[in-house]
CSV table of C-alpha atoms in Angstrom, one decimal:
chain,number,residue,atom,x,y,z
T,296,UNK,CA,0.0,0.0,0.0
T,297,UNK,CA,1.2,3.9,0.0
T,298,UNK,CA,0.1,6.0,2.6
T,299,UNK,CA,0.4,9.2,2.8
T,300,UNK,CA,1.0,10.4,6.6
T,301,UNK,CA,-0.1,14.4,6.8
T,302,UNK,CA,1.0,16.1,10.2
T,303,UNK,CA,0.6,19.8,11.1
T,304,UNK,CA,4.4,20.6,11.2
T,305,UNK,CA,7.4,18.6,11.8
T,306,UNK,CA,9.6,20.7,14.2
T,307,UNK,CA,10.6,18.3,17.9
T,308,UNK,CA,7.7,17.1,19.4
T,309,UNK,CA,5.8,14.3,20.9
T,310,UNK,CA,3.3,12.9,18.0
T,311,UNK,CA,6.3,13.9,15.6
T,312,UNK,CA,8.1,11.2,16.3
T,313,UNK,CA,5.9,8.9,16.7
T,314,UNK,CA,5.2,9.3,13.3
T,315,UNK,CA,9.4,9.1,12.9
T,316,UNK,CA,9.2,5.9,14.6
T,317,UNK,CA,6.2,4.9,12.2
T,318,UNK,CA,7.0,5.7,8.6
T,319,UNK,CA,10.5,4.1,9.2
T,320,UNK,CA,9.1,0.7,10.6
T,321,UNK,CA,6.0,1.1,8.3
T,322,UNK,CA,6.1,-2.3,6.2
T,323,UNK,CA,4.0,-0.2,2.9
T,324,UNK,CA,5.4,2.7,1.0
T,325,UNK,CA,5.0,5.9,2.9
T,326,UNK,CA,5.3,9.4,2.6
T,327,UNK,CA,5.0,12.9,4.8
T,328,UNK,CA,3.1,15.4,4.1
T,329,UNK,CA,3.8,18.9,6.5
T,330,UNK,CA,1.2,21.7,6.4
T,331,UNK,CA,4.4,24.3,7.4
T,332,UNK,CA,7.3,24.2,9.6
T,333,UNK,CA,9.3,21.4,8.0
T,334,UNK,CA,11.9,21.6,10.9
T,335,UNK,CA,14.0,19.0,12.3
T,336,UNK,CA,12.0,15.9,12.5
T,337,UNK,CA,11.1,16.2,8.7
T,338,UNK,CA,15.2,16.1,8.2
T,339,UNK,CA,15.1,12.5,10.3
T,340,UNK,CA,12.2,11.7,8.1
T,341,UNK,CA,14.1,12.1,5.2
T,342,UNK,CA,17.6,10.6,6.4
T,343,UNK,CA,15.5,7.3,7.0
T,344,UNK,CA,14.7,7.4,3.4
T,345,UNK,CA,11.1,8.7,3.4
T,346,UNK,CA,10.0,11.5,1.4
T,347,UNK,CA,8.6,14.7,3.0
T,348,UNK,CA,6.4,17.5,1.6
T,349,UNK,CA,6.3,20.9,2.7
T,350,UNK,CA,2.6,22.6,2.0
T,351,UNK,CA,4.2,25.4,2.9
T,352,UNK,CA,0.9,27.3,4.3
T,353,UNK,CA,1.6,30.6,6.3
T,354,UNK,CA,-1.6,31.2,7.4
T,355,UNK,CA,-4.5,29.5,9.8
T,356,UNK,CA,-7.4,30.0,6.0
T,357,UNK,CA,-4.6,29.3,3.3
T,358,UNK,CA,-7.5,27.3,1.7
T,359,UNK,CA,-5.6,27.2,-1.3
T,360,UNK,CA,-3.5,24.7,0.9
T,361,UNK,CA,-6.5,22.0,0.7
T,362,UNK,CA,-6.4,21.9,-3.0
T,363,UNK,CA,-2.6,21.3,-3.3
T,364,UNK,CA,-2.5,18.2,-0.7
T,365,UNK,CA,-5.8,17.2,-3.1
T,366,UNK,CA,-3.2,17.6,-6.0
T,367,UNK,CA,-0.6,15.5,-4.2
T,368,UNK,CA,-2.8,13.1,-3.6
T,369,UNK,CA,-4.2,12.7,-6.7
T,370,UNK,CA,-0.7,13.0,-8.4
T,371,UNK,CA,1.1,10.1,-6.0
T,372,UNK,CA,-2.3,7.6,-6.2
T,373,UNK,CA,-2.5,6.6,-2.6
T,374,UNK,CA,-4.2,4.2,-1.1
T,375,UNK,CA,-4.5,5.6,2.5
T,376,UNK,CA,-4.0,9.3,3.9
T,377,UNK,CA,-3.4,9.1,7.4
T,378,UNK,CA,-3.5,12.6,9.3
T,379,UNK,CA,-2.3,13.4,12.4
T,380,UNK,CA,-2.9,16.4,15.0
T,381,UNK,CA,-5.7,19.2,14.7
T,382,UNK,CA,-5.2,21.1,11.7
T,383,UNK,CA,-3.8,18.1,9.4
T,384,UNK,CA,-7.0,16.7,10.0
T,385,UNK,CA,-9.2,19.4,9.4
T,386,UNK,CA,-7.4,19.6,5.7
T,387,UNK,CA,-6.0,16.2,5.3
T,388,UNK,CA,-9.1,14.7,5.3
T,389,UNK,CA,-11.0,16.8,3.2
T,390,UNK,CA,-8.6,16.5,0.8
T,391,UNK,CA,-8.0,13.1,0.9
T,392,UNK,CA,-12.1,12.6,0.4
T,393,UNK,CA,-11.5,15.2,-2.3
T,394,UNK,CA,-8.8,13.7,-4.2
T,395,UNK,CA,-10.7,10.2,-3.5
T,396,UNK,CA,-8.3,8.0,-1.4
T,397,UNK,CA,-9.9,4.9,-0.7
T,398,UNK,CA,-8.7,4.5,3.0
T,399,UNK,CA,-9.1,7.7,5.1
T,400,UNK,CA,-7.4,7.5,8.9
T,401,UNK,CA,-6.8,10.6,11.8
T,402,UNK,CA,-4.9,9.9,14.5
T,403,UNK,CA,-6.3,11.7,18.0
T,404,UNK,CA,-2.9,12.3,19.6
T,405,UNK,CA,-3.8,15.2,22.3
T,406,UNK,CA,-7.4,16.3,23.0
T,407,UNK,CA,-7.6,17.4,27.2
T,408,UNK,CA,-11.1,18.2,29.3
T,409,UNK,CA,-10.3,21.8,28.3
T,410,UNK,CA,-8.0,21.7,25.6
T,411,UNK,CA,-6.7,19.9,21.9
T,412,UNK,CA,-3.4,20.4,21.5
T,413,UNK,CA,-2.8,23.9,23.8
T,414,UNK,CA,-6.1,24.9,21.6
T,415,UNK,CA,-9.3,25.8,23.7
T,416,UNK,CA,-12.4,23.9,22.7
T,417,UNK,CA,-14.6,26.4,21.5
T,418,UNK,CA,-17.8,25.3,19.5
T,419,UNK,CA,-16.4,26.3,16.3
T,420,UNK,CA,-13.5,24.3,16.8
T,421,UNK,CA,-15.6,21.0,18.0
T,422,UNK,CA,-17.5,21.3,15.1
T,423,UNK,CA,-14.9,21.2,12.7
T,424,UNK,CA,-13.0,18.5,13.8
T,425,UNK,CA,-16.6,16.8,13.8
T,426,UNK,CA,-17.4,17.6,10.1
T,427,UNK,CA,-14.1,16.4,8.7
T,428,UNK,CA,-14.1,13.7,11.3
T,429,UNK,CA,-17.2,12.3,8.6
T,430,UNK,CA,-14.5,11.9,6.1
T,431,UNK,CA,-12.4,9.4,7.7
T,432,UNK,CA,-13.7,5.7,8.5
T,433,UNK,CA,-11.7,4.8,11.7
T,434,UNK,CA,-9.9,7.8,14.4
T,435,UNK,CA,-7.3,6.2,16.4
T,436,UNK,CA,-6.9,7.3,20.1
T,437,UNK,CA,-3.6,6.6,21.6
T,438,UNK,CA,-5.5,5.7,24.5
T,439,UNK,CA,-8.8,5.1,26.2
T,440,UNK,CA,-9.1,8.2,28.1
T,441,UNK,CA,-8.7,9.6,24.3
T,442,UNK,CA,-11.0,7.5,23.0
T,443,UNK,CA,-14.1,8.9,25.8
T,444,UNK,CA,-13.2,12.1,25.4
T,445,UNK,CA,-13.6,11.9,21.3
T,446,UNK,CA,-17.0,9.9,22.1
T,447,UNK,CA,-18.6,12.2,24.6
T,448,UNK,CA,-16.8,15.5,21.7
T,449,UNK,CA,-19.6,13.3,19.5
T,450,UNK,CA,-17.4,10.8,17.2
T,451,UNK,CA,-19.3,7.9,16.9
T,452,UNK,CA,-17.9,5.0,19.6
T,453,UNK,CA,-17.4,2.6,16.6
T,454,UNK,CA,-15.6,4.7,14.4
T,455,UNK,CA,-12.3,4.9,17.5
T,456,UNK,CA,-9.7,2.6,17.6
T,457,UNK,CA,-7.3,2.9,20.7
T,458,UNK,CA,-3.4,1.8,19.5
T,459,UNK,CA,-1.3,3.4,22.0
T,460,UNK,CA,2.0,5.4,21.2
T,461,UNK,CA,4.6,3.2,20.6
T,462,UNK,CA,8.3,3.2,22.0
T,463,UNK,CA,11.5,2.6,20.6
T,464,UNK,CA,13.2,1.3,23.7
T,465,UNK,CA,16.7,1.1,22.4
T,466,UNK,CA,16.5,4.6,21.5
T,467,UNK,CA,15.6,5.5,25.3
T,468,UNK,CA,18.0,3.4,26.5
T,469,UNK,CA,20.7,4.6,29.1
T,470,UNK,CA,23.6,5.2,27.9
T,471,UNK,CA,26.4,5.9,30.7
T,472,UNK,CA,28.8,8.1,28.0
T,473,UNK,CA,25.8,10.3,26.9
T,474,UNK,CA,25.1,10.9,30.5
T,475,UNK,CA,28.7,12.1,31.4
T,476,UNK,CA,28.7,14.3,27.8
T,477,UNK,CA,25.4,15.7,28.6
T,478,UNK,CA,25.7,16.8,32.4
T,479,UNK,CA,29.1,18.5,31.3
T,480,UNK,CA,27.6,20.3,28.5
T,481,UNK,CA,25.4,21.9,31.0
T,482,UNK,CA,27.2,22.2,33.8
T,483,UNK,CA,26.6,19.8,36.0
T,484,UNK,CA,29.0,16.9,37.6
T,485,UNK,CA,28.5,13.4,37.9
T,486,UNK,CA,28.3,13.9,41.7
T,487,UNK,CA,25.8,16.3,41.3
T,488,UNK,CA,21.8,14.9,42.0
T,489,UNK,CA,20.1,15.7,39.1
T,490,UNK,CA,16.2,15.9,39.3
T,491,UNK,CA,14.7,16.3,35.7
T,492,UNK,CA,11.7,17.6,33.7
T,493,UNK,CA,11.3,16.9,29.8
T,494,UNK,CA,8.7,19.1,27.4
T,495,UNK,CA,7.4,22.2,26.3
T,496,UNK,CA,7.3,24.8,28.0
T,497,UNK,CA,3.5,26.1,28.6
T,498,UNK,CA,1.1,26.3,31.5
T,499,UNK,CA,-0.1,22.5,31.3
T,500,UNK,CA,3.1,21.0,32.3
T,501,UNK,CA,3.1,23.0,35.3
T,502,UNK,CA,6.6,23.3,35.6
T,503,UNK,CA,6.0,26.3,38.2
T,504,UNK,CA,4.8,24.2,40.7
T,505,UNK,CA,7.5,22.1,40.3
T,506,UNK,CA,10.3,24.6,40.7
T,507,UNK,CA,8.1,26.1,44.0
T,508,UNK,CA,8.1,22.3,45.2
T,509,UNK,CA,11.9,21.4,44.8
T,510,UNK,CA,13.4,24.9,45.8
T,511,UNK,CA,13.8,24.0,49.6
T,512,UNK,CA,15.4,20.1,48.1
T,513,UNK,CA,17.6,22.2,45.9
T,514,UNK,CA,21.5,22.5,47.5
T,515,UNK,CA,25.2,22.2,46.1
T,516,UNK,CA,24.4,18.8,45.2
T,517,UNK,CA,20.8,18.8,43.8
T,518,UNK,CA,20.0,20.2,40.6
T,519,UNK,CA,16.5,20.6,38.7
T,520,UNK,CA,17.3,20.3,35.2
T,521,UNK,CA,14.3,21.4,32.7
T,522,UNK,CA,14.3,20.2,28.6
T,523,UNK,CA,12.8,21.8,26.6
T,524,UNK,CA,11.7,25.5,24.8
T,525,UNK,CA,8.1,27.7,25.3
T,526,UNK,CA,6.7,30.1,26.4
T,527,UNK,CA,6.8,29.8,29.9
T,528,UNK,CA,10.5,30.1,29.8
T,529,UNK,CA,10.8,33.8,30.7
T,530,UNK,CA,8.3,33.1,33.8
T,531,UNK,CA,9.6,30.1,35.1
T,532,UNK,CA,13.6,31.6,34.8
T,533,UNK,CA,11.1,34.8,37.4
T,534,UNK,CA,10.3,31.9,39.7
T,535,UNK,CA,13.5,30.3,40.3
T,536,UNK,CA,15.1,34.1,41.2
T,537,UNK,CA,12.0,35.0,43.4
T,538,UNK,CA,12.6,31.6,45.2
T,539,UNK,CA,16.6,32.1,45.2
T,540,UNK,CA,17.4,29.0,43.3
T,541,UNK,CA,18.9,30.3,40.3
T,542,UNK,CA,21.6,28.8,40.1
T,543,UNK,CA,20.4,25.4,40.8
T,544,UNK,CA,17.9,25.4,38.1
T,545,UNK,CA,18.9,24.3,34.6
T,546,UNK,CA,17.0,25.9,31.5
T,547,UNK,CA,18.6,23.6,28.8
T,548,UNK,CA,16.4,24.2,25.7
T,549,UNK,CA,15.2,22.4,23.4
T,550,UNK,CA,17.1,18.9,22.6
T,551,UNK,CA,16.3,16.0,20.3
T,552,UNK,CA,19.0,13.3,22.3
T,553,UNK,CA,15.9,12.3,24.2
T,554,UNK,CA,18.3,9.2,25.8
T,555,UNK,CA,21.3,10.8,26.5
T,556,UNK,CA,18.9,13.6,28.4
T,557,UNK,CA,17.1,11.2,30.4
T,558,UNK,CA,20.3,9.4,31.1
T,559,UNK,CA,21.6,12.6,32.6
T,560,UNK,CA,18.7,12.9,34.9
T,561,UNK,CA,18.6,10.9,38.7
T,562,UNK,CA,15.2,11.7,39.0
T,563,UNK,CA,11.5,12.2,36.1
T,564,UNK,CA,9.0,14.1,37.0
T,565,UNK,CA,5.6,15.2,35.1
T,566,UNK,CA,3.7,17.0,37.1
T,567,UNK,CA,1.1,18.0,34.0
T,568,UNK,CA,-2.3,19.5,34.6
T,569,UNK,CA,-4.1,16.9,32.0
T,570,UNK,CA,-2.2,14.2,29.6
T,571,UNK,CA,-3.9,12.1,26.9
T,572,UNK,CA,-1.4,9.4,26.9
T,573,UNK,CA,2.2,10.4,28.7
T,574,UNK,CA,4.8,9.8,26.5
T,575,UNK,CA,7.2,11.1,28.4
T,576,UNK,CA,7.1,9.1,31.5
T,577,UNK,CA,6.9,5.8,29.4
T,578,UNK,CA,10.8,7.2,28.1
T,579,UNK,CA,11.8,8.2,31.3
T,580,UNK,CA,10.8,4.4,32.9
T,581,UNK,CA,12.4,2.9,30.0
T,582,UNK,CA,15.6,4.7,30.5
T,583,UNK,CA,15.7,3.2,33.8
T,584,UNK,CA,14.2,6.0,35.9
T,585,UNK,CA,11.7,6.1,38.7
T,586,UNK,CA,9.3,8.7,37.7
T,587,UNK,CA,7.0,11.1,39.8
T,588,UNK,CA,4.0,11.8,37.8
T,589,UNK,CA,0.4,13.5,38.5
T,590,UNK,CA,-1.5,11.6,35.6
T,591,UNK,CA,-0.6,9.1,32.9
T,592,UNK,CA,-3.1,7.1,31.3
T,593,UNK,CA,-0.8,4.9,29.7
T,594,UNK,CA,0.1,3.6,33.0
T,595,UNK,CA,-3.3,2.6,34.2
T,596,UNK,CA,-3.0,-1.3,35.0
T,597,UNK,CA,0.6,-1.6,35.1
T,598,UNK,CA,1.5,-2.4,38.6
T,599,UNK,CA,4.8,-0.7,39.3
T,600,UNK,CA,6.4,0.8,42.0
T,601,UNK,CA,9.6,3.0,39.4
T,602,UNK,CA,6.4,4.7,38.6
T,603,UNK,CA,5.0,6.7,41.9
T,604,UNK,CA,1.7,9.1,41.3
T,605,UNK,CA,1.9,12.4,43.2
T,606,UNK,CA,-0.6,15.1,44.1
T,607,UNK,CA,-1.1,17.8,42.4
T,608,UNK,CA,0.4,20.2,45.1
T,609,UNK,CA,3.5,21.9,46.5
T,610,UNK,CA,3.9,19.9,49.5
T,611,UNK,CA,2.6,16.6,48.4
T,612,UNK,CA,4.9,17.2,45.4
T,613,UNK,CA,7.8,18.1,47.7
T,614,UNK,CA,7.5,15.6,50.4
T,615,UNK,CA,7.3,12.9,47.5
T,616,UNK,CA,10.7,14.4,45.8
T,617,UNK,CA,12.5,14.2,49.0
T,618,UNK,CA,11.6,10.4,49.4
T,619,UNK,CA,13.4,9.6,46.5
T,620,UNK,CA,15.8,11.9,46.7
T,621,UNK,CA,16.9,10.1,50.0
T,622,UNK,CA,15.8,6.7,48.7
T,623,UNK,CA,18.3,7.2,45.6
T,624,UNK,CA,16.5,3.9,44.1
T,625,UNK,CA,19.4,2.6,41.7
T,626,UNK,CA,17.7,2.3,37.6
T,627,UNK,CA,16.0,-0.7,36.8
T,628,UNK,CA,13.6,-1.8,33.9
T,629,UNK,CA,9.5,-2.3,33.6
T,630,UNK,CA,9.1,-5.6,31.8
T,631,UNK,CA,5.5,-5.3,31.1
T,632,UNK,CA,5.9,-1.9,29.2
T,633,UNK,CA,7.6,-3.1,26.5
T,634,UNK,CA,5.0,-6.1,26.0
T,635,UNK,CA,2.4,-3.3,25.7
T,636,UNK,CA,4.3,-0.4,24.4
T,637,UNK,CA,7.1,-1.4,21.7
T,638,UNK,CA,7.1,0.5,18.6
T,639,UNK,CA,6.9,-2.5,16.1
T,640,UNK,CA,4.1,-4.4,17.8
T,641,UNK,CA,2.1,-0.7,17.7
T,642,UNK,CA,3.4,-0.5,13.8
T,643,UNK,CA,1.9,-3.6,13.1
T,644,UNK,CA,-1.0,-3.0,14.3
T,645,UNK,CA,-2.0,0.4,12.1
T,646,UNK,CA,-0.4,-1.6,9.5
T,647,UNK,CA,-3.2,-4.1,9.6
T,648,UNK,CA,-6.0,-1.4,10.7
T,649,UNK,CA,-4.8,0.4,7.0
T,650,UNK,CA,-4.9,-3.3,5.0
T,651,UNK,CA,-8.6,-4.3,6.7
T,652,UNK,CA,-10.3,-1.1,5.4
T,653,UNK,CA,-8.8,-0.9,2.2
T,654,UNK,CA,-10.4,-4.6,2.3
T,655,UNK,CA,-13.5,-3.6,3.0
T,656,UNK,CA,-13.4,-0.4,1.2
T,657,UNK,CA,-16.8,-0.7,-0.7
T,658,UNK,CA,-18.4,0.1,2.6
T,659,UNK,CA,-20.2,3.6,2.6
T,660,UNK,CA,-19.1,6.1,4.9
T,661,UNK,CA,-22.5,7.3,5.0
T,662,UNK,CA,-21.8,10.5,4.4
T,663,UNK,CA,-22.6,12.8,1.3
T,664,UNK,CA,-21.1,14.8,-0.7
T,665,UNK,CA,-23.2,17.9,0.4
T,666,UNK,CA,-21.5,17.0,3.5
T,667,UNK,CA,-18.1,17.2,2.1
T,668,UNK,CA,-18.7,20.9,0.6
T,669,UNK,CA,-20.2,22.3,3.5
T,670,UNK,CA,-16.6,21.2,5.7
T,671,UNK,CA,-14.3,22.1,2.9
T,672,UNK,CA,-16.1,25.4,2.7
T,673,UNK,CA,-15.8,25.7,6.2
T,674,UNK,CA,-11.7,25.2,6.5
T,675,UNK,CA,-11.7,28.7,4.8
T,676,UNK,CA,-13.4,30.0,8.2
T,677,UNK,CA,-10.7,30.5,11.5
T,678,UNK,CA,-9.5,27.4,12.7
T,679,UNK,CA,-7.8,28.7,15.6
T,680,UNK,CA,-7.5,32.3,17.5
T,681,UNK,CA,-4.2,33.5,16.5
T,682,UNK,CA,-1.7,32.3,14.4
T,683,UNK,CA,-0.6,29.0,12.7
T,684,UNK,CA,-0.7,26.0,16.0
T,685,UNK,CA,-0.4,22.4,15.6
């Protein structure tokens, strides 16, 4: 088969590489489609030998966007389209129904109580998704707590599939060298206790509360080490001068190395408001780490103890970090994750979900092509507030 994968943009992020970890396992012929910001994933994309598209769209209404993916589509005969985060979907597949691609597939990678992907649920936005959500025949969730939240939004329960994000454990894996390049890159020593954090940088992750929990825990030889870029950057840098811990807080930007970072850190936390899956602590266990986390659906049935849940609070957080601080549990591995988790087993399976309904593909969608018009015409209206988002 040849799929065509279309994401929003392809600069360091989580459901960009997963789709990384995808296309290069994928067993059919794919390709990458990018509405705009063709950064650095779409250059590891093309180094595994996969070829990647840049729409190039500047704008949130570039309709004019919809009819060259249609183009593409047309032009490279596809079998499937396969779209992933908010706006690829709203134009990926409409064009893809357009363009007439027999097997049409979204991937729900982020949607919150509150939020899709740092986006506020406002009607218009529901009601999008929903109207190009009639083009596709399956939406995967990455996990169940996805997969209500899309039912209760109103996509029909049998239309969801929940395949989880998949891992690539040797790509996680700790690696003692990276560890000692890494901390002296930024500073720190191997004797140095190194607590760390890894994603964007906005009000979700609620880094704030982190930095206000482990100030007191912070000395000469603790360190909180934060990964990643956003906008919270400026305020959180505020926080750790109001609380006097300056110097013992790390701001390392943005960093693609996801092992040798987590093999740098002593200590994961992710202390997020609301998570759909939680990527991030999956990494941070298979790198050997115990990990502090407020919510993680992905963990729900695995009985672990490197995996400890913590409130939501500054001394519940705090008296939880100086446990393990003084417990200093040595790395050890979670069996069971990679039975449920590894990135060939979760290949395989969208691989088959892609082969069954282009098997059944005579199968009416049920929708019509009235349908169709009124959502394409209503991709030209805002998708977002401000600006072009994921």
């Amino acid at each position: 088969m040849r799929v065509l994968h279309v994401i929003t943009g392809l600069k360091v992020g989580g459901a960009e590489l997963q789709l990384y970890e995808l296309v290069r396992r994928s067993r059919h012929e794919c390709e990458v489609a990018a509405l705009y910001n063709a950064g650095e994933v779409a250059e590891m994309i093309s180094d595994a030998g996969v070829t990647v598209h840049d729409l190039g769209m500047s704008s949130n209404t570039e309709l004019s966007a919809l009819w060259r993916l249609r183009s593409l589509m047309r032009a490279r005969r596809f079998d499937a389209v396969h779209t992933h985060l908010y706006r690829s979907c709203v134009y990926g597949r409409l064009a893809a129904r357009l363009a007439g691609v027999p097997v049409i597939v979204g991937t729900e990678h982020s949607i919150g109580e509150t939020h899709l992907e740092r986006r506020r649920m406002s009607t218009g936005v529901r009601l999008l998704y929903l109207a190009t959500d009639r083009c596709a025949q399956t939406t995967i969730a990455v996990s169940e707590t996805v997969a209500q939240r899309l039912r209760k939004w109103g996509v029909p329960g049998g239309k969801t599939r929940v395949i989880p994000n998949g891992i690539d454990f040797d790509r996680v894996a700790f690696d003692q060298q990276a560890r000692s390049r890494t901390r002296e890159e930024l500073g720190l020593s191997e004797h140095h206790r190194v607590v760390g954090v890894l994603g964007r940088l906005d009000p979700n992750k609620r880094f704030d509360l982190l930095i206000e929990a482990a100030a007191p825990l912070l000395d000469e030889s603790t360190r909180l080490l934060l990964v990643g870029e956003g906008p919270e950057r400026q305020r959180l840098e505020g926080i750790a001068r109001e609380h006097g811990v300056a110097d013992r807080v790390v701001f390392a930007g943005q960093r693609s190395d996801v092992a040798a970072v987590l093999s740098a850190f002593d200590l994961f936390v992710a202390c997020s408001k609301q998570e759909t899956f939680g990527l991030s602590v999956l990494e941070a266990l298979a790198n050997g780490l115990i990990a502090l986390y407020t919510t993680c659906p992905a963990l729900d049935g695995v009985d672990t103890d490197r995996a400890v849940e913590v409130p939501g609070e500054q001394e519940g957080l705090r008296a939880a970090l100086r446990k393990e601080l003084d417990a200093a549990r040595p790395r050890a591995q979670v069996p069971r994750l990679r039975e449920l988790y590894g990135m060939e087993a979760v290949t395989e399976r969208i691989d088959a979900l892609y082969e069954r309904l282009l098997a059944n593909r005579g199968e009416p969608l049920g929708q019509g092509d009235a349908e169709t018009a009124q959502a394409a015409r209503a991709a030209g209206g805002p998708v977002t507030g401000q600006g072009v988002h994921g």
